[in-house]
mmCIF file of C-alpha atoms in Angstrom:
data_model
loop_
_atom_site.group_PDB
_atom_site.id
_atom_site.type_symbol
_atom_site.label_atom_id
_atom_site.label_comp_id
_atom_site.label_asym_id
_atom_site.label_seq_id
_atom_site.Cartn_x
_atom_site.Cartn_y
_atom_site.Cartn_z
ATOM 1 C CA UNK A 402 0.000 0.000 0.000
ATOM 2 C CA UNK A 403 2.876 2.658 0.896
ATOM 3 C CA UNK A 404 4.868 1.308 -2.480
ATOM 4 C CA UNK A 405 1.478 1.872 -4.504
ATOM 5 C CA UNK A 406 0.506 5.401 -2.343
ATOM 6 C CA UNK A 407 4.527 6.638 -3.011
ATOM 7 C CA UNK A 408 4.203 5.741 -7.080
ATOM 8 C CA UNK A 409 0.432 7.351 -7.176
ATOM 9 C CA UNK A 410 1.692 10.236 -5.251
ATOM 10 C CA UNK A 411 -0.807 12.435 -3.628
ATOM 11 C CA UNK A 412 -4.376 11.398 -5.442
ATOM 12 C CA UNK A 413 -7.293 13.986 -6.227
ATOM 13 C CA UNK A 414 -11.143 13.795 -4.978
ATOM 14 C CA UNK A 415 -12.338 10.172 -5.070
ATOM 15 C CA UNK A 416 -14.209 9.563 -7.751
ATOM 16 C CA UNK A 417 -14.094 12.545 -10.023
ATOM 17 C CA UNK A 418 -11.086 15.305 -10.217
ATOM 18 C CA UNK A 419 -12.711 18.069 -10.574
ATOM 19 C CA UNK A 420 -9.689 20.879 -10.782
ATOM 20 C CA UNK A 421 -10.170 20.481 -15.262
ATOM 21 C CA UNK A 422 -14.096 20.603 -15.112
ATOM 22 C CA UNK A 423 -15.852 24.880 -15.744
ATOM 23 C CA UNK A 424 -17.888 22.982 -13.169
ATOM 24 C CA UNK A 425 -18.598 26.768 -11.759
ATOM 25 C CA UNK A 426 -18.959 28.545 -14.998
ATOM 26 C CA UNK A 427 -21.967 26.155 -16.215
ATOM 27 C CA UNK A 428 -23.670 26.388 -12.758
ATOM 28 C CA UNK A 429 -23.995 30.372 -13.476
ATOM 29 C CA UNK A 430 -24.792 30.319 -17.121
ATOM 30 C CA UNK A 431 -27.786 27.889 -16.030
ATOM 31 C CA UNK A 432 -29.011 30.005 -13.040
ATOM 32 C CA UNK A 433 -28.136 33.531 -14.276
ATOM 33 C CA UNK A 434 -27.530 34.036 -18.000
ATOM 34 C CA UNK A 435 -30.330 34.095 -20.646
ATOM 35 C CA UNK A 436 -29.144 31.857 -23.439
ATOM 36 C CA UNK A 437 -27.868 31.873 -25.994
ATOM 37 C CA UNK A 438 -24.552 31.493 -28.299
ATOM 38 C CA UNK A 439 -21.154 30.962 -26.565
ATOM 39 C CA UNK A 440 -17.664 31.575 -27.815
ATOM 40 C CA UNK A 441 -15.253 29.249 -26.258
ATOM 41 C CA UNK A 442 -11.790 27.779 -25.809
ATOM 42 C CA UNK A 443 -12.541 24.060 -27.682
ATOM 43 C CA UNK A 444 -10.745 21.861 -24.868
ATOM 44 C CA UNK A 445 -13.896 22.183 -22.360
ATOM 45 C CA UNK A 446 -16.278 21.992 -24.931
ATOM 46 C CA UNK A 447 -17.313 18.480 -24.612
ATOM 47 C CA UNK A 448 -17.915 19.441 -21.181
ATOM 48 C CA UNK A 449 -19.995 22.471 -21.980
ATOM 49 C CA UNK A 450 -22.254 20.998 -24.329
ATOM 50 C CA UNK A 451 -23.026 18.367 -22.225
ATOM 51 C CA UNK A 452 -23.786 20.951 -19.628
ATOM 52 C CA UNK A 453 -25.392 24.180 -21.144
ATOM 53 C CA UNK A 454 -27.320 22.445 -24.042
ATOM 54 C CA UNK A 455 -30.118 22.988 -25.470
ATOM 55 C CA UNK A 456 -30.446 26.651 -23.446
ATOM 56 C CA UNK A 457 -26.911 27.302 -24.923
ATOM 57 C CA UNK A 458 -24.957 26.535 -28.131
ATOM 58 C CA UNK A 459 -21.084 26.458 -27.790
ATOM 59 C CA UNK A 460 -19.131 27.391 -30.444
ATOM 60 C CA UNK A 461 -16.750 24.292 -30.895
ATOM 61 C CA UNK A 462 -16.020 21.020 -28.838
ATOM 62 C CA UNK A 463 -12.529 18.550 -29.859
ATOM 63 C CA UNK A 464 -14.115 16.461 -32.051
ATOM 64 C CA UNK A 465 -12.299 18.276 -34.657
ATOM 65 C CA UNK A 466 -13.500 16.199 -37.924
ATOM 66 C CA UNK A 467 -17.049 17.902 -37.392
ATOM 67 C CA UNK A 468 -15.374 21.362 -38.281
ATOM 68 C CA UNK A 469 -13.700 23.170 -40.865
ATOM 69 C CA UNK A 470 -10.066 24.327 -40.827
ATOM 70 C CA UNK A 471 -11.428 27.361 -40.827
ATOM 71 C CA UNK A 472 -13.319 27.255 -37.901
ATOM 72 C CA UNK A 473 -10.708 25.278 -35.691
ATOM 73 C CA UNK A 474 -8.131 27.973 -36.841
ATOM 74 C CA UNK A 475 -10.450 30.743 -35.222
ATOM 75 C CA UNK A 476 -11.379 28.938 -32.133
ATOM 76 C CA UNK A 477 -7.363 28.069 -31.634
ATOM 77 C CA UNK A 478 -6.485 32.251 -32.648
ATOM 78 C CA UNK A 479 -9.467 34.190 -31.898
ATOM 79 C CA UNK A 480 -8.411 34.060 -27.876
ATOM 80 C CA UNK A 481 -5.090 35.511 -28.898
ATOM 81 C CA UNK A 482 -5.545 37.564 -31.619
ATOM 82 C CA UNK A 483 -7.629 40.610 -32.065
ATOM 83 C CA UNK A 484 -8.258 40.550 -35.542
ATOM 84 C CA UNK A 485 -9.709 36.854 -36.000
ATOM 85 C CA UNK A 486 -11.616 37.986 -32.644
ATOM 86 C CA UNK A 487 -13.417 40.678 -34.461
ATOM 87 C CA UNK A 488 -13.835 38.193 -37.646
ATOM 88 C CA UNK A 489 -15.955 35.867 -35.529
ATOM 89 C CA UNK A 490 -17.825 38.506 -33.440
ATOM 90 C CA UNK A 491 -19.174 39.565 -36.425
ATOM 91 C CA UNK A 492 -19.797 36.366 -37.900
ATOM 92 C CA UNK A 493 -21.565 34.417 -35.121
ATOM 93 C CA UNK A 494 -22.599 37.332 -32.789
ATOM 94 C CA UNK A 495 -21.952 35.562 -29.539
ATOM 95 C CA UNK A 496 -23.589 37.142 -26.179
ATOM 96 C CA UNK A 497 -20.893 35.085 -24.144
ATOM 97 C CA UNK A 498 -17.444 34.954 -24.599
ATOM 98 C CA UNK A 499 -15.138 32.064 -21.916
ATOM 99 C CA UNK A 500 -11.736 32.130 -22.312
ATOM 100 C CA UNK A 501 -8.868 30.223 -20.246
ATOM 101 C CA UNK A 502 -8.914 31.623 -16.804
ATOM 102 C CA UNK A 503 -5.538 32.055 -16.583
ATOM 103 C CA UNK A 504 -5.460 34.116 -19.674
ATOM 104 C CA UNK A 505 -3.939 37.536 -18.437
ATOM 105 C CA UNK A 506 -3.735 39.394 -22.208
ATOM 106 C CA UNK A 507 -7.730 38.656 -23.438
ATOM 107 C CA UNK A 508 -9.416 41.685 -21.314
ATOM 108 C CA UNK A 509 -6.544 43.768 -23.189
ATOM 109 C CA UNK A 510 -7.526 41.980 -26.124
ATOM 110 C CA UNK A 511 -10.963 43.346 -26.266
ATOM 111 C CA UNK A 512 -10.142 47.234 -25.380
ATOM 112 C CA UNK A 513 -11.591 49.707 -23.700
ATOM 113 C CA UNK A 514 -14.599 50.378 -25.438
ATOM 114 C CA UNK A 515 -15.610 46.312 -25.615
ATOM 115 C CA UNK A 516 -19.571 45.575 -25.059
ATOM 116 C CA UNK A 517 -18.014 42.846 -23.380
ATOM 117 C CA UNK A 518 -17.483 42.675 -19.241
ATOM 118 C CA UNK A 519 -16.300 40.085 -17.146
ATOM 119 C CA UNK A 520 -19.024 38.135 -14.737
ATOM 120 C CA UNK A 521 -17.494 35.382 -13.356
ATOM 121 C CA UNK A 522 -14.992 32.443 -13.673
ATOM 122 C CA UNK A 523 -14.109 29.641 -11.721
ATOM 123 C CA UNK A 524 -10.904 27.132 -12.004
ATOM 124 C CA UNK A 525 -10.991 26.395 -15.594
ATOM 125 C CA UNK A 526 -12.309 29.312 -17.714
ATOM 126 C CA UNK A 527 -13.965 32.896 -17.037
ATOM 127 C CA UNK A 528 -17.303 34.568 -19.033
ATOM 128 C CA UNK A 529 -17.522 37.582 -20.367
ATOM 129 C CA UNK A 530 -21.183 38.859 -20.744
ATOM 130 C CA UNK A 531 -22.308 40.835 -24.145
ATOM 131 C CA UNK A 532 -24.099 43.922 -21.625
ATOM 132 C CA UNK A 533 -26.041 44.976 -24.751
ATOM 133 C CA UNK A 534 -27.596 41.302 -25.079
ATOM 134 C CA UNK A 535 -27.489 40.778 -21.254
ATOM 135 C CA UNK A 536 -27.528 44.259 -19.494
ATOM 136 C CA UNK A 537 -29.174 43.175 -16.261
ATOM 137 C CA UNK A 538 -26.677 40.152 -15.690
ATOM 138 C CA UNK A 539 -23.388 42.548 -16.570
ATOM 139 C CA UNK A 540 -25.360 45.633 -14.137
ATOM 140 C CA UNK A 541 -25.322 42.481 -11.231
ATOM 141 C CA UNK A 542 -22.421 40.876 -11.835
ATOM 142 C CA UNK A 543 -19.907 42.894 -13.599
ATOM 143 C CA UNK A 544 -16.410 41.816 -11.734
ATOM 144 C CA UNK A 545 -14.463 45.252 -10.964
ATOM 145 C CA UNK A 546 -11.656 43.811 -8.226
ATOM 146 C CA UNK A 547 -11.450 40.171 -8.838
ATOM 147 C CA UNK A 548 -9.794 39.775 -12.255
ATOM 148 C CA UNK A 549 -9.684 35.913 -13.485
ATOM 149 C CA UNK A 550 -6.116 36.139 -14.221
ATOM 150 C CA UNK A 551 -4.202 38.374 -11.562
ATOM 151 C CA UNK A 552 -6.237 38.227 -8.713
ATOM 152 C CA UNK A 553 -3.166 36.031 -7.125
ATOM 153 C CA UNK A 554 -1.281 39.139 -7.056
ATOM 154 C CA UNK A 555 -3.892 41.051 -5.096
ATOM 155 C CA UNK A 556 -2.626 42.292 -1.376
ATOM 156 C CA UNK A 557 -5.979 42.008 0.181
ATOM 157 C CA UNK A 558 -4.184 43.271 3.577
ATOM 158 C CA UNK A 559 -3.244 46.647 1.915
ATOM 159 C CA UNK A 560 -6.359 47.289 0.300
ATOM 160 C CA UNK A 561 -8.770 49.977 1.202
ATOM 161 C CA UNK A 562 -11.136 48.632 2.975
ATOM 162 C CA UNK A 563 -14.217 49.723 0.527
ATOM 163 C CA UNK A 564 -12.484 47.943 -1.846
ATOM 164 C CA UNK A 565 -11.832 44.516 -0.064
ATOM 165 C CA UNK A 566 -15.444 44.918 0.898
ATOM 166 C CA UNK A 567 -15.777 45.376 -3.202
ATOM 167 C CA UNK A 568 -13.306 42.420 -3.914
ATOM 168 C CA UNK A 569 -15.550 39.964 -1.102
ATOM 169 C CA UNK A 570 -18.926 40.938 -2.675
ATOM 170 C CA UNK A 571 -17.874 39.629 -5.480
ATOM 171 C CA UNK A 572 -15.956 36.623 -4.177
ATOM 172 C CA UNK A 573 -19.797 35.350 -2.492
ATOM 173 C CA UNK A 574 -20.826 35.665 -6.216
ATOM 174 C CA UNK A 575 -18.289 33.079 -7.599
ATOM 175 C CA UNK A 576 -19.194 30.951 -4.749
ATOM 176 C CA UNK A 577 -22.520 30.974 -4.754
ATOM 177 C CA UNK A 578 -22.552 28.911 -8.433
ATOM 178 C CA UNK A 579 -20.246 27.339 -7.132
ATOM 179 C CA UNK A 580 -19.361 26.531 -3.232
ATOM 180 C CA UNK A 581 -16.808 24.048 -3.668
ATOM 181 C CA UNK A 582 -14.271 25.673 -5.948
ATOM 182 C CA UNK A 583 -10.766 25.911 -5.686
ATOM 183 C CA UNK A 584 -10.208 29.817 -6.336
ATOM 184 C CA UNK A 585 -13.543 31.493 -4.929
ATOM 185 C CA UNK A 586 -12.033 29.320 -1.452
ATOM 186 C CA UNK A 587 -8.754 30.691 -2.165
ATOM 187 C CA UNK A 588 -9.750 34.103 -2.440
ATOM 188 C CA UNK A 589 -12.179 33.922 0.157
ATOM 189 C CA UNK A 590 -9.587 32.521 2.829
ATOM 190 C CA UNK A 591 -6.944 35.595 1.697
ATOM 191 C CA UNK A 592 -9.912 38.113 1.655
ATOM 192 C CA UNK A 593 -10.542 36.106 5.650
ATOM 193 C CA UNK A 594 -6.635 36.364 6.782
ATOM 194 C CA UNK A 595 -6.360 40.446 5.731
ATOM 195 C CA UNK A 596 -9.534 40.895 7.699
ATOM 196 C CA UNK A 597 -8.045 38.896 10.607
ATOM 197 C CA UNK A 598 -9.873 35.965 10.570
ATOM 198 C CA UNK A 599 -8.135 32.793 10.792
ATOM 199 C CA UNK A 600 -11.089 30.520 11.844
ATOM 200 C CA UNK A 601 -12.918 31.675 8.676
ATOM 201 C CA UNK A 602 -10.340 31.218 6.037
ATOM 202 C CA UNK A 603 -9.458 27.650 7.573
ATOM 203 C CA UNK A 604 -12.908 26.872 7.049
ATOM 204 C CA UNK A 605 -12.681 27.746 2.961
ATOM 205 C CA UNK A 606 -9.447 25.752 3.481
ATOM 206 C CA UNK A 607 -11.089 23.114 4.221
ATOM 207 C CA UNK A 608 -13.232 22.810 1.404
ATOM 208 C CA UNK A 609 -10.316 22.896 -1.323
ATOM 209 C CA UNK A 610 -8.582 20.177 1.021
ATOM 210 C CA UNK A 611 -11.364 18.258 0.909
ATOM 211 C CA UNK A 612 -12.648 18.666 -3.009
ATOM 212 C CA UNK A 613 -8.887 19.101 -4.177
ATOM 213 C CA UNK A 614 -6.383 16.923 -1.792
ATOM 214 C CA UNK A 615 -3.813 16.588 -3.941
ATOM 215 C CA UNK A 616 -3.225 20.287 -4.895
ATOM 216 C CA UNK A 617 -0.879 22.739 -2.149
ATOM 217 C CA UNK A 618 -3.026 25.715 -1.636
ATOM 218 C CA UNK A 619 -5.849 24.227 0.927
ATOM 219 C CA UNK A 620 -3.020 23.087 2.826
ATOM 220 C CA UNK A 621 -0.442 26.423 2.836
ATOM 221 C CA UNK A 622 -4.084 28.764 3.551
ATOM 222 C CA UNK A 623 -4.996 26.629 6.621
ATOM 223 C CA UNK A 624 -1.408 27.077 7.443
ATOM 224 C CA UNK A 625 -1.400 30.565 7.519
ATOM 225 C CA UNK A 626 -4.615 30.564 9.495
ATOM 226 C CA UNK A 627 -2.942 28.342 11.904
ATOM 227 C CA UNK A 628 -0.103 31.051 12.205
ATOM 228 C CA UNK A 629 -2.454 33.634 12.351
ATOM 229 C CA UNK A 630 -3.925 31.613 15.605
ATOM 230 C CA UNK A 631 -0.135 31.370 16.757
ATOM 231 C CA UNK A 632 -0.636 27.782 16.207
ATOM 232 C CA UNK A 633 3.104 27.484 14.873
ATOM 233 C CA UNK A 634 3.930 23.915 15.202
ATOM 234 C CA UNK A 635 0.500 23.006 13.258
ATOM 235 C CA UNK A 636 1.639 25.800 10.745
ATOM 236 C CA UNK A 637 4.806 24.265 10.022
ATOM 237 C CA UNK A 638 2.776 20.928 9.563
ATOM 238 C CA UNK A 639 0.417 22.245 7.131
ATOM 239 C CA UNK A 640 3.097 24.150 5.088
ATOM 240 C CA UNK A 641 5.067 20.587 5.050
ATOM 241 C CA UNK A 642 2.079 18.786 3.737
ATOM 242 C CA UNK A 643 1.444 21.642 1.223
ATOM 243 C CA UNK A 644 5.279 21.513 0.475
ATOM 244 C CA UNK A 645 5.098 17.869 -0.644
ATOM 245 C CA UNK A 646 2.159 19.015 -3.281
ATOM 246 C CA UNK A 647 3.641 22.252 -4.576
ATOM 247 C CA UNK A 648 4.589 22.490 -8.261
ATOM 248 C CA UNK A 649 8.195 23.982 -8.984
ATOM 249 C CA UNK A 650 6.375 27.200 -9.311
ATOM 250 C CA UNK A 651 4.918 26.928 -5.984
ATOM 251 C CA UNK A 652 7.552 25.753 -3.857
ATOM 252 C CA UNK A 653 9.141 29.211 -2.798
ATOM 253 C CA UNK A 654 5.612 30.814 -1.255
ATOM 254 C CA UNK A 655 5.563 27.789 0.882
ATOM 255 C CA UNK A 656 9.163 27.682 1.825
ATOM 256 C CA UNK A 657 8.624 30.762 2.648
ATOM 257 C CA UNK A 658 5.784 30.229 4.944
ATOM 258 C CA UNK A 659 7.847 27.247 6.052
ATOM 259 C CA UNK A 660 10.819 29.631 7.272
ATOM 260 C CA UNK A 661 8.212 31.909 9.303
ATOM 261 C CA UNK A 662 7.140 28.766 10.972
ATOM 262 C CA UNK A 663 10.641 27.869 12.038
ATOM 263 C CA UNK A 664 11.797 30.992 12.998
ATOM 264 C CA UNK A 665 8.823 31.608 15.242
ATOM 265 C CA UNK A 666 9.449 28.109 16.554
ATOM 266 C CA UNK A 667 13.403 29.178 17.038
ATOM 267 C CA UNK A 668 14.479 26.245 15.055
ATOM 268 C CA UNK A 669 16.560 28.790 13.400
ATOM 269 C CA UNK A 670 19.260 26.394 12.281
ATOM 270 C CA UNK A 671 16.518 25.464 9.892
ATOM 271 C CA UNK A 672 15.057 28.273 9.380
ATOM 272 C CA UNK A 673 18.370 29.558 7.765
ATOM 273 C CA UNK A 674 18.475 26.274 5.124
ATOM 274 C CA UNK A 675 15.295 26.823 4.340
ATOM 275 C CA UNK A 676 15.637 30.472 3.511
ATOM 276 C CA UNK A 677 19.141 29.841 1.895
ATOM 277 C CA UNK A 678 17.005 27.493 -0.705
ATOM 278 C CA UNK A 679 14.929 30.638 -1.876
ATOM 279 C CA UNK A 680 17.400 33.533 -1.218
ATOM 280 C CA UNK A 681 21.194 32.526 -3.076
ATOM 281 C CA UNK A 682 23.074 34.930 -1.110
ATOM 282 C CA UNK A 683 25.110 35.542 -4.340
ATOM 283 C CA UNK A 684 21.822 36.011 -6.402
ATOM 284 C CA UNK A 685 21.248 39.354 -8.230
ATOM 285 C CA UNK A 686 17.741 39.562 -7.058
ATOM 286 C CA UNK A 687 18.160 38.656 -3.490
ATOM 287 C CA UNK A 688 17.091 41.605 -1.514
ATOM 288 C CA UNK A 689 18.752 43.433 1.553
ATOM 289 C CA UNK A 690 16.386 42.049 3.916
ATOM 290 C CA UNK A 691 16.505 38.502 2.655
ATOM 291 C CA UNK A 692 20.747 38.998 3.030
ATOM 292 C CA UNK A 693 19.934 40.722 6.753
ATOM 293 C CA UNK A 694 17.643 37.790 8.223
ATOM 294 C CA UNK A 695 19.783 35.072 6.665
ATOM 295 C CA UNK A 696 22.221 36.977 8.386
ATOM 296 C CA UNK A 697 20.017 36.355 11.415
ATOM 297 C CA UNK A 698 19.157 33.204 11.340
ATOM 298 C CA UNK A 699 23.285 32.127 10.828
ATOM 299 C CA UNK A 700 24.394 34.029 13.957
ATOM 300 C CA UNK A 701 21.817 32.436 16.182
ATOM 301 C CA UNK A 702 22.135 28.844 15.017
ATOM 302 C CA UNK A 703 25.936 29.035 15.539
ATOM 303 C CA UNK A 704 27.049 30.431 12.070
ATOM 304 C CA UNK A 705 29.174 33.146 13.087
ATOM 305 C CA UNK A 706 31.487 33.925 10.376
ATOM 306 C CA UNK A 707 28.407 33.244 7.667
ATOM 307 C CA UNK A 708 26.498 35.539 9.420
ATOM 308 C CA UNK A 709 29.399 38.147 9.627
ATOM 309 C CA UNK A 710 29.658 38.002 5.996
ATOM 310 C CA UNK A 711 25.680 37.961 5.150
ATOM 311 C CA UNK A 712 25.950 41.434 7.166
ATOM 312 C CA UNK A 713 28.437 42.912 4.778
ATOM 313 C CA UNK A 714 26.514 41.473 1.889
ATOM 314 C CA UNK A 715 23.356 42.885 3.295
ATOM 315 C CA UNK A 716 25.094 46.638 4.191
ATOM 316 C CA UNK A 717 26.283 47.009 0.460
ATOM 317 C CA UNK A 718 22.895 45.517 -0.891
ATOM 318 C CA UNK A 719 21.164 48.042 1.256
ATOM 319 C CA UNK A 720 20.259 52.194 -0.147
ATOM 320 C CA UNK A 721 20.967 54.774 1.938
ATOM 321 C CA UNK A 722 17.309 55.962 1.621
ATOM 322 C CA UNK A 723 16.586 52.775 3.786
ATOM 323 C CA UNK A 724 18.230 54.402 6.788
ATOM 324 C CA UNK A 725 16.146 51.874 8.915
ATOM 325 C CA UNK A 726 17.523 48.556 7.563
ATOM 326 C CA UNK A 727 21.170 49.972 7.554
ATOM 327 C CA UNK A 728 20.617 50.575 11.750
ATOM 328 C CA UNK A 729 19.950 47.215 12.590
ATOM 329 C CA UNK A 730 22.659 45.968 9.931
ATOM 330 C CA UNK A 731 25.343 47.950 11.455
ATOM 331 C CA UNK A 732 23.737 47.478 15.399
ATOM 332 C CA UNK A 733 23.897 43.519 14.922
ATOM 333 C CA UNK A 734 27.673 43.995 13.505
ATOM 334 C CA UNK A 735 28.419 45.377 16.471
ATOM 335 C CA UNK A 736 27.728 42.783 19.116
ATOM 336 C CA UNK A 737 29.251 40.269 17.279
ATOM 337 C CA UNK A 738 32.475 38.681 18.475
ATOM 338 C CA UNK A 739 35.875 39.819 16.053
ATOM 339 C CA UNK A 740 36.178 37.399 13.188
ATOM 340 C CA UNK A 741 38.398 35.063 13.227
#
């Protein structure tokens, strides 16, 4: 069973994974939009038709023999490229548009003066609403804060708060079609941490660690909850289980939160290997304060002369328009011991 659970690695929701599934998209189209003719990215299609037909007719699924070159060629392009996007508005006058969620450049695609406004997405694709075919849905449900493709880089803690009470409102929309989602939880549990509570974002935290096991984030938000709670030792424990799930790309938020957990812990002999894996001392982009608390984290866990030497990497790494930083450089310099 361990051979067969180490080869599987970790294994999504029993029966069905979900995470590839507009599971959340279709829900709203059925309860809120009118019908009508949709414009989509053709790898959910299948999906889609199954779904939203006969109130809604897609505009291509992958069983590519059915169409012409023509048309797979726009489907492909049309997401990407603002000429063959005007080509087939104008041809097949779709009131919905759904691109890939993650698809940062497509609200730039369609400029500022689109008829077209984002309403809602969920893990898989996003819908943009035609407001001269749908005007009431786009007046409810326009999405002004939440934007399918950044809203990872969102600091809900330095928001205004009218406009994390904006970015919220809107997050209760995406759930509502659709409670068990990955990203409404994931925003919801950031939106729950800036607003200082812990015991509601562990509670969307544990819905994506229940609906999507095998992927990091559940895991590293109930972490930060737990941190939040000065729960450190079951912080570290969820940022190790979310460690073991993280994609490359993922790995250095959670060794991150990982490092936090250590230091608060004052396992700080770890907390400086951990650190060292996600701030190369002799990296160009390492920052002053990243040099400064490996600096830190060496001197009290022993490493004297590394520490010594992270200080002078940190002073000449540091502006002198960060007068701040440069005090407690030179002010820990000073207590230390003469190097050998």
């Amino acid at each position: 069973l361990w051979t067969t659970s180490a080869f599987l690695g970790n294994r999504p929701a029993y029966p069905v994974d979900r995470s590839r599934l507009p599971e959340g998209v279709c829900n709203f189209l059925l309860a809120r939009g009118g019908g009508g003719r949709v414009y989509n990215v053709p790898n959910p299609g299948g999906y889609l038709e199954w779904r939203l037909y006969p109130k809604y007719l897609i505009g291509m699924d992958m069983q590519t023999m059915l169409f012409s070159t023509r048309d797979l060629y726009a489907a492909t392009v049309a997401f990407n490229d603002k000429t063959v996007l005007g080509h087939v508005l104008r041809e097949y006058d779709p009131a919905y548009l759904l691109p890939n969620v993650s698809d940062k450049d497509f609200r730039g695609l369609l400029g500022e003066a689109t008829r077209f406004a984002p309403v809602y997405f969920d893990d898989v694709l996003a819908v943009y609403a035609d407001a001269d075919k749908e005007p009431e849905l786009v007046g409810r449900f326009r999405l002004e804060v939440l934007d399918h493709a950044g809203w990872q880089q969102l600091d809900f803690e330095a928001m205004e708060p009218a406009r994390r009470a904006k970015a919220a409102a809107e997050c209760r929309q995406l759930l509502e079609a659709y409670p068990e989602g990955l990203t409404a939880n994931a925003i919801a549990a950031k939106i729950a941490l800036a607003e200082d509570q812990p015991a509601a974002a562990a509670l969307h935290a544990d819905v994506i660690i229940r609906n999507f096991p095998d992927r990091f984030m559940g895991f590293a938000l109930k972490g930060l909850a737990a941190f939040k709670q000065e729960d450190y030792q079951g912080a570290l424990a969820l940022q190790r289980r979310a460690l073991e799930r993280a994609m490359p790309a993922e790995r250095e938020g959670v060794l991150r939160n990982v490092y936090a957990c250590q230091v608060r812990l004052r396992r700080y002999g770890e907390a400086y290997e951990t650190l060292l894996a996600v701030a190369n001392p002799m990296r160009p982009t390492t920052a002053a304060k990243e040099l400064f608390d490996l600096a830190l984290t060496a001197i009290a866990s022993g490493r004297q002369n590394k520490g010594r030497a992270l200080l002078e990497l940190a002073r000449l790494k540091t502006p002198d328009s960060d007068q701040a930083l440069l005090r407690e450089i030179d002010g820990m310099a000073a207590v230390l011991p003469p190097g050998r």
